[in-house]
Tab-separated table of C-alpha atoms and ligand atoms in Angstrom:
chain	number	residue	atom	x	y	z
A	1	MET	CA	2.564	8.855	-25.255
A	2	SER	CA	2.374	5.180	-23.507
A	3	PHE	CA	4.493	4.361	-20.902
A	4	ALA	CA	7.476	2.092	-21.010
A	5	ARG	CA	7.940	1.247	-17.611
A	6	VAL	CA	5.595	2.261	-14.485
A	7	VAL	CA	6.359	2.190	-11.145
A	8	TYR	CA	3.559	2.203	-8.316
A	9	LEU	CA	3.985	2.666	-4.794
A	10	SER	CA	1.124	1.126	-3.061
A	11	GLY	CA	0.004	0.644	0.579
A	12	GLY	CA	-3.121	-0.580	2.161
A	13	VAL	CA	-6.032	-1.602	1.049
A	14	GLY	CA	-7.165	1.497	-1.113
A	15	GLY	CA	-3.718	1.134	-3.235
A	16	ALA	CA	-4.496	-2.186	-3.905
A	17	ARG	CA	-7.828	-1.997	-5.853
A	18	LEU	CA	-5.940	0.784	-8.342
A	19	LEU	CA	-3.124	-1.619	-9.008
A	20	HIS	CA	-5.787	-4.908	-10.003
A	21	GLY	CA	-6.497	-2.360	-13.039
A	22	LEU	CA	-2.753	-1.360	-13.840
A	23	ALA	CA	-1.996	-4.633	-14.148
A	24	ARG	CA	-4.410	-5.107	-16.779
A	25	ALA	CA	-3.978	-1.923	-18.577
A	26	LEU	CA	-0.189	-2.621	-18.877
A	27	ASP	CA	1.801	-5.238	-19.955
A	28	PRO	CA	3.237	-7.276	-16.506
A	29	GLU	CA	6.816	-6.646	-17.506
A	30	ARG	CA	6.155	-2.632	-17.385
A	31	LEU	CA	4.594	-2.756	-14.313
A	32	THR	CA	6.501	-2.809	-11.170
A	33	VAL	CA	4.522	-2.289	-7.809
A	34	VAL	CA	6.865	-0.766	-4.430
A	35	VAL	CA	5.055	-2.133	-1.343
A	36	ASN	CA	5.517	-0.262	1.922
A	37	THR	CA	6.527	-2.957	4.651
A	38	GLY	CA	6.053	-0.397	7.561
A	39	ASP	CA	2.953	-2.355	8.315
A	40	ASP	CA	4.946	-5.903	8.779
A	41	PHE	CA	5.239	-7.483	12.101
A	42	LEU	CA	5.874	-10.557	14.154
A	43	HIS	CA	2.341	-12.886	15.279
A	44	TRP	CA	2.313	-15.945	16.525
A	45	GLY	CA	6.043	-16.120	15.798
A	46	LEU	CA	5.329	-15.499	12.112
A	47	SER	CA	6.837	-13.079	9.874
A	48	ILE	CA	3.205	-10.967	8.444
A	49	SER	CA	3.629	-8.648	5.552
A	50	PRO	CA	0.278	-7.289	5.096
A	51	ASP	CA	0.567	-5.222	2.053
A	52	LEU	CA	2.759	-7.316	0.197
A	53	ASP	CA	-0.073	-10.271	0.479
A	54	THR	CA	-2.922	-7.683	-0.262
A	55	VAL	CA	-0.703	-6.695	-3.317
A	56	MET	CA	0.192	-10.493	-4.272
A	57	TYR	CA	-3.422	-11.673	-3.564
A	58	THR	CA	-4.996	-8.683	-5.711
A	59	LEU	CA	-2.496	-9.545	-8.578
A	60	ALA	CA	-3.640	-13.405	-8.237
A	61	ASP	CA	-7.119	-12.727	-8.066
A	62	LEU	CA	-7.450	-14.493	-4.957
A	63	ALA	CA	-7.853	-11.460	-2.543
A	64	ASP	CA	-10.933	-11.048	-0.625
A	65	VAL	CA	-12.077	-7.946	-2.219
A	66	ALA	CA	-14.747	-7.283	0.112
A	67	ARG	CA	-12.868	-7.588	3.191
A	68	GLY	CA	-9.859	-5.932	1.887
A	69	TRP	CA	-7.210	-8.287	2.706
A	70	GLY	CA	-6.553	-12.122	3.051
A	71	LEU	CA	-8.003	-14.848	0.478
A	72	ALA	CA	-11.206	-15.075	-0.809
A	73	ASP	CA	-13.478	-17.762	1.024
A	74	ASP	CA	-10.638	-18.652	3.709
A	75	SER	CA	-11.372	-20.553	6.777
A	76	PHE	CA	-10.208	-19.980	10.216
A	77	ALA	CA	-10.367	-23.522	11.945
A	78	ALA	CA	-6.639	-22.513	13.005
A	79	LEU	CA	-7.675	-19.108	14.255
A	80	ASP	CA	-10.377	-20.935	16.700
A	81	MET	CA	-8.143	-23.809	18.003
A	82	VAL	CA	-5.897	-20.868	19.257
A	83	ARG	CA	-8.464	-19.010	21.024
A	84	ARG	CA	-9.304	-22.519	22.822
A	85	TYR	CA	-5.496	-22.259	23.845
A	86	GLY	CA	-6.389	-18.753	24.887
A	87	GLY	CA	-3.621	-17.718	22.394
A	88	GLU	CA	-3.710	-13.994	20.443
A	89	THR	CA	-6.915	-13.400	18.245
A	90	TRP	CA	-7.324	-9.759	17.884
A	91	PHE	CA	-5.010	-10.018	14.005
A	92	GLN	CA	-7.594	-12.951	11.942
A	93	LEU	CA	-4.911	-15.244	10.422
A	94	GLY	CA	-6.811	-17.398	8.106
A	95	ASP	CA	-6.060	-21.215	7.018
A	96	ARG	CA	-4.905	-20.491	3.488
A	97	ASP	CA	-3.115	-17.438	4.173
A	98	LEU	CA	-1.036	-19.062	6.545
A	99	ALA	CA	0.713	-20.663	4.387
A	100	THR	CA	2.310	-17.436	2.694
A	101	HIS	CA	3.178	-16.249	6.553
A	102	VAL	CA	4.814	-20.163	7.084
A	103	LEU	CA	6.715	-20.162	4.553
A	104	ARG	CA	7.901	-16.218	4.425
A	105	THR	CA	9.137	-17.105	7.985
A	106	GLN	CA	10.791	-20.278	6.917
A	107	TRP	CA	12.421	-18.936	3.844
A	108	LEU	CA	13.472	-15.797	5.748
A	109	ARG	CA	15.298	-17.480	8.396
A	110	GLU	CA	16.930	-19.565	6.075
A	111	GLY	CA	18.755	-16.203	4.663
A	112	GLN	CA	17.030	-15.297	1.848
A	113	THR	CA	15.817	-11.656	1.388
A	114	LEU	CA	12.049	-10.196	1.789
A	115	THR	CA	12.670	-9.327	-2.213
A	116	GLN	CA	13.454	-13.186	-2.494
A	117	VAL	CA	10.923	-13.980	-0.798
A	118	THR	CA	8.032	-12.222	-2.244
A	119	ALA	CA	9.641	-12.967	-5.842
A	120	ARG	CA	9.310	-17.080	-5.065
A	121	LEU	CA	5.502	-16.203	-3.552
A	122	CYS	CA	4.390	-14.523	-6.797
A	123	GLN	CA	5.904	-17.746	-9.062
A	124	GLY	CA	3.866	-19.586	-6.601
A	125	LEU	CA	0.499	-17.480	-7.347
A	126	ALA	CA	1.553	-16.968	-11.158
A	127	VAL	CA	1.746	-13.401	-10.380
A	128	ARG	CA	4.092	-11.789	-13.421
A	129	VAL	CA	3.798	-7.989	-12.059
A	130	THR	CA	7.390	-7.599	-10.655
A	131	VAL	CA	6.733	-6.843	-6.542
A	132	LEU	CA	9.348	-5.325	-4.580
A	133	PRO	CA	9.509	-4.846	-0.847
A	134	MET	CA	10.412	-1.182	-0.406
A	135	SER	CA	13.139	-2.559	2.027
A	136	ASP	CA	14.792	-5.992	3.030
A	137	ALA	CA	15.407	-4.475	6.104
A	138	PRO	CA	12.777	-3.655	9.016
A	139	SER	CA	11.418	-0.372	9.404
A	140	GLU	CA	7.813	-0.858	11.497
A	141	THR	CA	5.928	2.066	11.289
A	142	MET	CA	5.455	3.461	14.762
A	143	ILE	CA	2.534	5.794	15.840
A	144	ASP	CA	2.467	8.286	18.857
A	145	THR	CA	-1.183	8.776	20.112
A	146	ASP	CA	-2.638	10.464	23.110
A	147	GLN	CA	-2.618	6.728	24.954
A	148	GLY	CA	1.502	6.415	24.230
A	149	THR	CA	3.614	5.182	21.075
A	150	LEU	CA	1.917	1.828	19.273
A	151	PRO	CA	3.010	-0.638	16.724
A	152	PHE	CA	1.098	0.025	13.423
A	153	GLN	CA	-0.805	-3.211	13.864
A	154	GLN	CA	-1.670	-2.591	17.796
A	155	TRP	CA	-3.143	0.676	17.025
A	156	LEU	CA	-4.868	-0.033	13.283
A	157	VAL	CA	-6.562	-3.445	14.313
A	158	ARG	CA	-5.799	-4.275	18.406
A	159	ALA	CA	-7.138	-0.754	19.224
A	160	ARG	CA	-9.055	-0.372	15.999
A	161	ALA	CA	-7.404	3.093	14.988
A	162	VAL	CA	-9.476	4.943	18.229
A	163	PRO	CA	-6.038	6.310	19.880
A	164	GLU	CA	-5.860	9.713	18.538
A	165	VAL	CA	-2.392	10.147	16.424
A	166	ARG	CA	-0.035	12.696	17.628
A	167	GLY	CA	2.653	11.197	15.322
A	168	VAL	CA	4.004	8.568	12.933
A	169	SER	CA	7.491	7.612	12.853
A	170	HIS	CA	9.589	4.613	11.465
A	171	ARG	CA	11.546	2.401	14.103
A	172	GLY	CA	14.701	0.681	12.610
A	173	ASP	CA	17.344	2.260	9.781
A	174	ALA	CA	16.009	0.763	6.576
A	175	THR	CA	17.631	1.280	3.287
A	176	PRO	CA	16.063	0.825	-0.442
A	177	THR	CA	16.376	-2.259	-1.679
A	178	THR	CA	18.832	-2.094	-5.035
A	179	ALA	CA	15.548	-3.168	-6.906
A	180	LEU	CA	13.598	-0.675	-5.841
A	181	LEU	CA	16.165	2.000	-6.993
A	182	GLN	CA	16.807	0.544	-10.244
A	183	ALA	CA	13.052	0.563	-10.845
A	184	LEU	CA	12.971	4.152	-9.935
A	185	GLU	CA	15.883	4.831	-12.259
A	186	ALA	CA	14.288	2.726	-15.163
A	187	ALA	CA	10.579	4.640	-14.766
A	188	ASP	CA	8.799	6.565	-17.179
A	189	LEU	CA	5.857	6.945	-14.692
A	190	VAL	CA	5.257	7.163	-11.092
A	191	VAL	CA	2.128	6.402	-9.741
A	192	LEU	CA	1.219	7.288	-5.870
A	193	GLY	CA	-1.645	4.890	-5.481
A	194	PRO	CA	-4.720	6.030	-3.334
A	195	SER	CA	-3.006	5.166	-0.140
A	196	ASN	CA	-3.023	6.934	2.974
A	197	PRO	CA	0.437	8.964	2.222
A	198	TYR	CA	1.448	8.869	6.543
A	199	VAL	CA	1.433	5.228	6.843
A	200	SER	CA	1.347	3.760	3.266
A	201	ILE	CA	3.080	6.267	0.840
A	202	ASP	CA	5.912	8.495	3.482
A	203	PRO	CA	7.299	4.973	4.772
A	204	ILE	CA	8.248	4.502	1.063
A	205	LEU	CA	9.373	7.923	0.052
A	206	ALA	CA	11.196	8.603	3.456
A	207	LEU	CA	13.962	5.988	2.569
A	208	PRO	CA	17.119	7.107	1.823
A	209	GLY	CA	17.596	8.396	-1.656
A	210	VAL	CA	14.100	7.749	-3.053
A	211	ARG	CA	12.248	10.525	-2.510
A	212	GLU	CA	14.937	12.453	-4.715
A	213	ARG	CA	14.741	9.539	-7.351
A	214	VAL	CA	10.925	10.212	-7.602
A	215	GLU	CA	11.008	13.710	-8.107
A	216	GLN	CA	13.096	13.239	-10.868
A	217	LYS	CA	10.462	11.321	-12.365
A	218	ARG	CA	6.995	11.963	-14.004
A	219	VAL	CA	4.807	11.779	-11.223
A	220	VAL	CA	1.203	11.328	-10.548
A	221	ALA	CA	-1.054	10.461	-7.331
A	222	VAL	CA	-4.661	9.177	-7.127
A	223	SER	CA	-6.434	11.116	-4.054
A	224	PRO	CA	-7.532	8.620	-1.875
A	225	ILE	CA	-10.103	11.474	-0.190
A	226	VAL	CA	-13.546	11.449	-2.267
A	227	HIS	CA	-15.699	14.497	-0.930
A	228	GLY	CA	-13.714	15.357	2.347
A	229	ARG	CA	-14.008	11.535	3.239
A	230	ALA	CA	-11.521	9.034	3.330
A	231	VAL	CA	-12.752	5.752	1.212
A	232	LYS	CA	-11.756	3.298	3.734
A	233	GLY	CA	-9.471	3.798	6.910
A	234	PRO	CA	-8.521	6.577	9.587
A	235	LEU	CA	-6.937	9.282	7.209
A	236	ALA	CA	-9.170	11.897	7.509
A	237	GLY	CA	-8.572	11.455	10.945
A	238	MET	CA	-5.069	11.790	10.949
A	239	LEU	CA	-5.398	14.726	8.355
A	240	LYS	CA	-7.089	16.633	11.303
A	241	THR	CA	-4.681	15.571	14.476
A	242	LEU	CA	-1.449	15.710	12.094
A	243	ALA	CA	-1.361	18.609	9.617
A	244	ASP	CA	-4.737	20.313	11.732
A	245	LYS	CA	-6.267	20.509	8.114
A	246	GLN	CA	-10.270	19.153	6.910
A	247	ALA	CA	-9.636	16.235	4.696
A	248	SER	CA	-9.931	16.841	0.821
A	249	ALA	CA	-7.997	16.195	-2.243
A	250	GLY	CA	-6.384	19.313	-2.248
A	251	CYS	CA	-4.864	18.652	1.365
A	252	ILE	CA	-3.188	15.063	-0.631
A	253	ALA	CA	-1.766	17.050	-2.684
A	254	GLU	CA	-0.075	19.448	-0.631
A	255	HIS	CA	0.989	16.613	1.390
A	256	TYR	CA	3.623	15.333	-2.025
A	257	GLY	CA	4.392	19.165	-2.772
A	258	ARG	CA	6.465	19.880	-5.619
A	259	MET	CA	6.848	16.137	-6.315
A	260	LEU	CA	3.623	15.589	-8.043
A	261	ASP	CA	3.098	16.507	-11.839
A	262	GLY	CA	-0.207	16.053	-11.834
A	263	MET	CA	-3.385	14.719	-9.408
A	264	VAL	CA	-6.538	12.261	-10.143
A	265	VAL	CA	-9.533	13.049	-8.135
A	266	GLU	CA	-12.829	12.372	-7.749
A	267	ARG	CA	-15.396	14.445	-9.970
A	268	GLY	CA	-16.080	17.183	-8.014
A	269	ASP	CA	-13.064	17.929	-6.259
A	270	GLU	CA	-11.223	19.274	-8.536
A	271	ALA	CA	-11.414	22.481	-7.276
A	272	SER	CA	-9.723	21.733	-4.088
A	273	VAL	CA	-6.055	21.189	-5.931
A	274	HIS	CA	-4.572	24.227	-6.727
A	275	GLY	CA	-1.535	25.173	-8.783
A	276	LEU	CA	-1.629	21.917	-10.437
A	277	PRO	CA	-2.732	19.572	-13.104
A	278	VAL	CA	-5.808	17.794	-12.179
A	279	LEU	CA	-8.681	15.171	-13.693
A	280	GLY	CA	-11.559	14.538	-12.161
A	281	THR	CA	-12.777	11.340	-12.817
A	282	ASP	CA	-14.750	8.035	-11.458
A	283	THR	CA	-12.370	6.983	-8.798
A	284	VAL	CA	-14.026	5.185	-6.064
A	285	MET	CA	-13.366	1.307	-7.108
A	286	HIS	CA	-16.527	-0.655	-6.058
A	287	ALA	CA	-15.936	-3.297	-9.243
A	288	ARG	CA	-13.180	-4.471	-10.858
A	289	GLU	CA	-14.060	-2.981	-14.260
A	290	GLN	CA	-14.183	0.573	-12.514
A	291	SER	CA	-10.149	-0.267	-11.140
A	292	LEU	CA	-9.161	-0.998	-15.259
A	293	HIS	CA	-11.082	2.390	-16.195
A	294	LEU	CA	-9.329	4.354	-13.441
A	295	ALA	CA	-6.229	2.916	-14.661
A	296	THR	CA	-6.654	3.818	-17.923
A	297	GLU	CA	-7.746	7.289	-17.050
A	298	VAL	CA	-4.812	8.039	-14.790
A	299	LEU	CA	-2.154	6.890	-17.724
A	300	ARG	CA	-4.068	8.699	-20.305
A	301	PHE	CA	-3.612	12.028	-18.307
A	302	ALA	CA	0.083	10.980	-17.142
A	303	ALA	CA	0.773	11.197	-21.010
A	304	THR	CA	-0.793	15.113	-21.258
A	305	LEU	CA	1.797	16.364	-18.736
A	306	GLY	CA	3.863	18.250	-20.356
A	307	PRO	CA	7.874	18.185	-18.745
A	308	ARG	CA	7.860	19.783	-14.941
A	309	PRO	CA	8.140	23.685	-15.074
B	1	FO1	N1	-7.184	-5.706	9.358
B	1	FO1	C1	-7.754	-5.894	10.711
B	1	FO1	O1	-8.422	-5.172	10.772
B	1	FO1	N2	-8.501	-7.096	11.541
B	1	FO1	C2	-7.533	-8.481	11.215
B	1	FO1	O2	-7.826	-9.124	11.687
B	1	FO1	C3	-6.755	-8.175	9.837
B	1	FO1	C4	-6.011	-9.262	9.479
B	1	FO1	C5	-5.120	-9.698	8.785
B	1	FO1	C6	-4.630	-10.497	7.827
B	1	FO1	C7	-3.989	-11.118	7.317
B	1	FO1	C8	-3.396	-9.761	6.527
B	1	FO1	O3	-2.603	-9.642	5.426
B	1	FO1	C9	-4.081	-8.436	6.828
B	1	FO1	C10	-4.730	-8.461	7.996
B	1	FO1	N3	-5.678	-7.210	8.260
B	1	FO1	C11	-6.307	-7.382	9.112
B	1	FO1	C12	-5.514	-6.107	7.371
B	1	FO1	C13	-4.002	-5.104	7.781
B	1	FO1	O4	-3.965	-4.954	9.243
B	1	FO1	C14	-3.838	-3.757	6.633
B	1	FO1	O5	-4.492	-4.282	5.358
B	1	FO1	C15	-2.428	-3.155	6.663
B	1	FO1	O6	-1.886	-3.376	7.610
B	1	FO1	C16	-3.145	-1.849	6.554
B	1	FO1	O7	-3.114	-1.370	5.351
């Protein structure tokens, strides 16, 4: 069975890695990426959408893969001038990256939606996969910590995710875009990327009507936890403080619950997943070829899953 329309929910660095493989395993018009915008914020007066940019740059083969964000071979001359003026330099914006934020800010101010702006930026980079922000309204992820409630980037980047996480909430009353709901209606497979469920996938599922629509579809998740550790980022600590659980692929499956029809985990982690079809394979993607291999494995595994009991 091959899938006619795949919707991929993505956020953060991990999600983008698998996406590069999916975009090669599928014809571009059969793949829609729905991207978390809970990380978005205003910085230097510019509208920054980190997860949208990481997805777009990855699909355009322009991403700095090692660093996980921004453009490969970018320079930081503007950042150096900001530093000389005593401006904020904790969030490092590259010179070419700035063009994305400048035009996104301008086009949003002209009244275009984030969906329209994203399509225009993708067109400029010849990205043919459909990239959809989860909402056209702001829905900033807030992190409740032992040092107060912090906006997401202030916690993750400025505070280096040191403050202990006590809760995650979303500011604003965002609704899913029509394009997102239509993509879910048309989908015959939904893949949850190997992203942090709390801050990259849950913000998408929390939008009114999204979880219900996803639950009606065939859903496969790829574990962001490998042999008890997060491949990248603060997830293991969050599982401890938010769910009092030792990080495992199984607790990611439990987090998503009945929504899942199958789970893809690192070879050797299968036993941690209970009551769900599970595939153990190579999920850690160092090189580009590995993301194509994993994408192919995910699609092949998804095709073996019968209708939900
Ligand atoms: N993450 C950092 O840890 N330090 C940075 O200076 C930084 C700058 C940055 C600039 C543009 C962009 O799109 C992303 C950037 N990120 C940076 C990553 C960003 O915080 C994360 O990618 C997501 O918000 C969480 O996945």
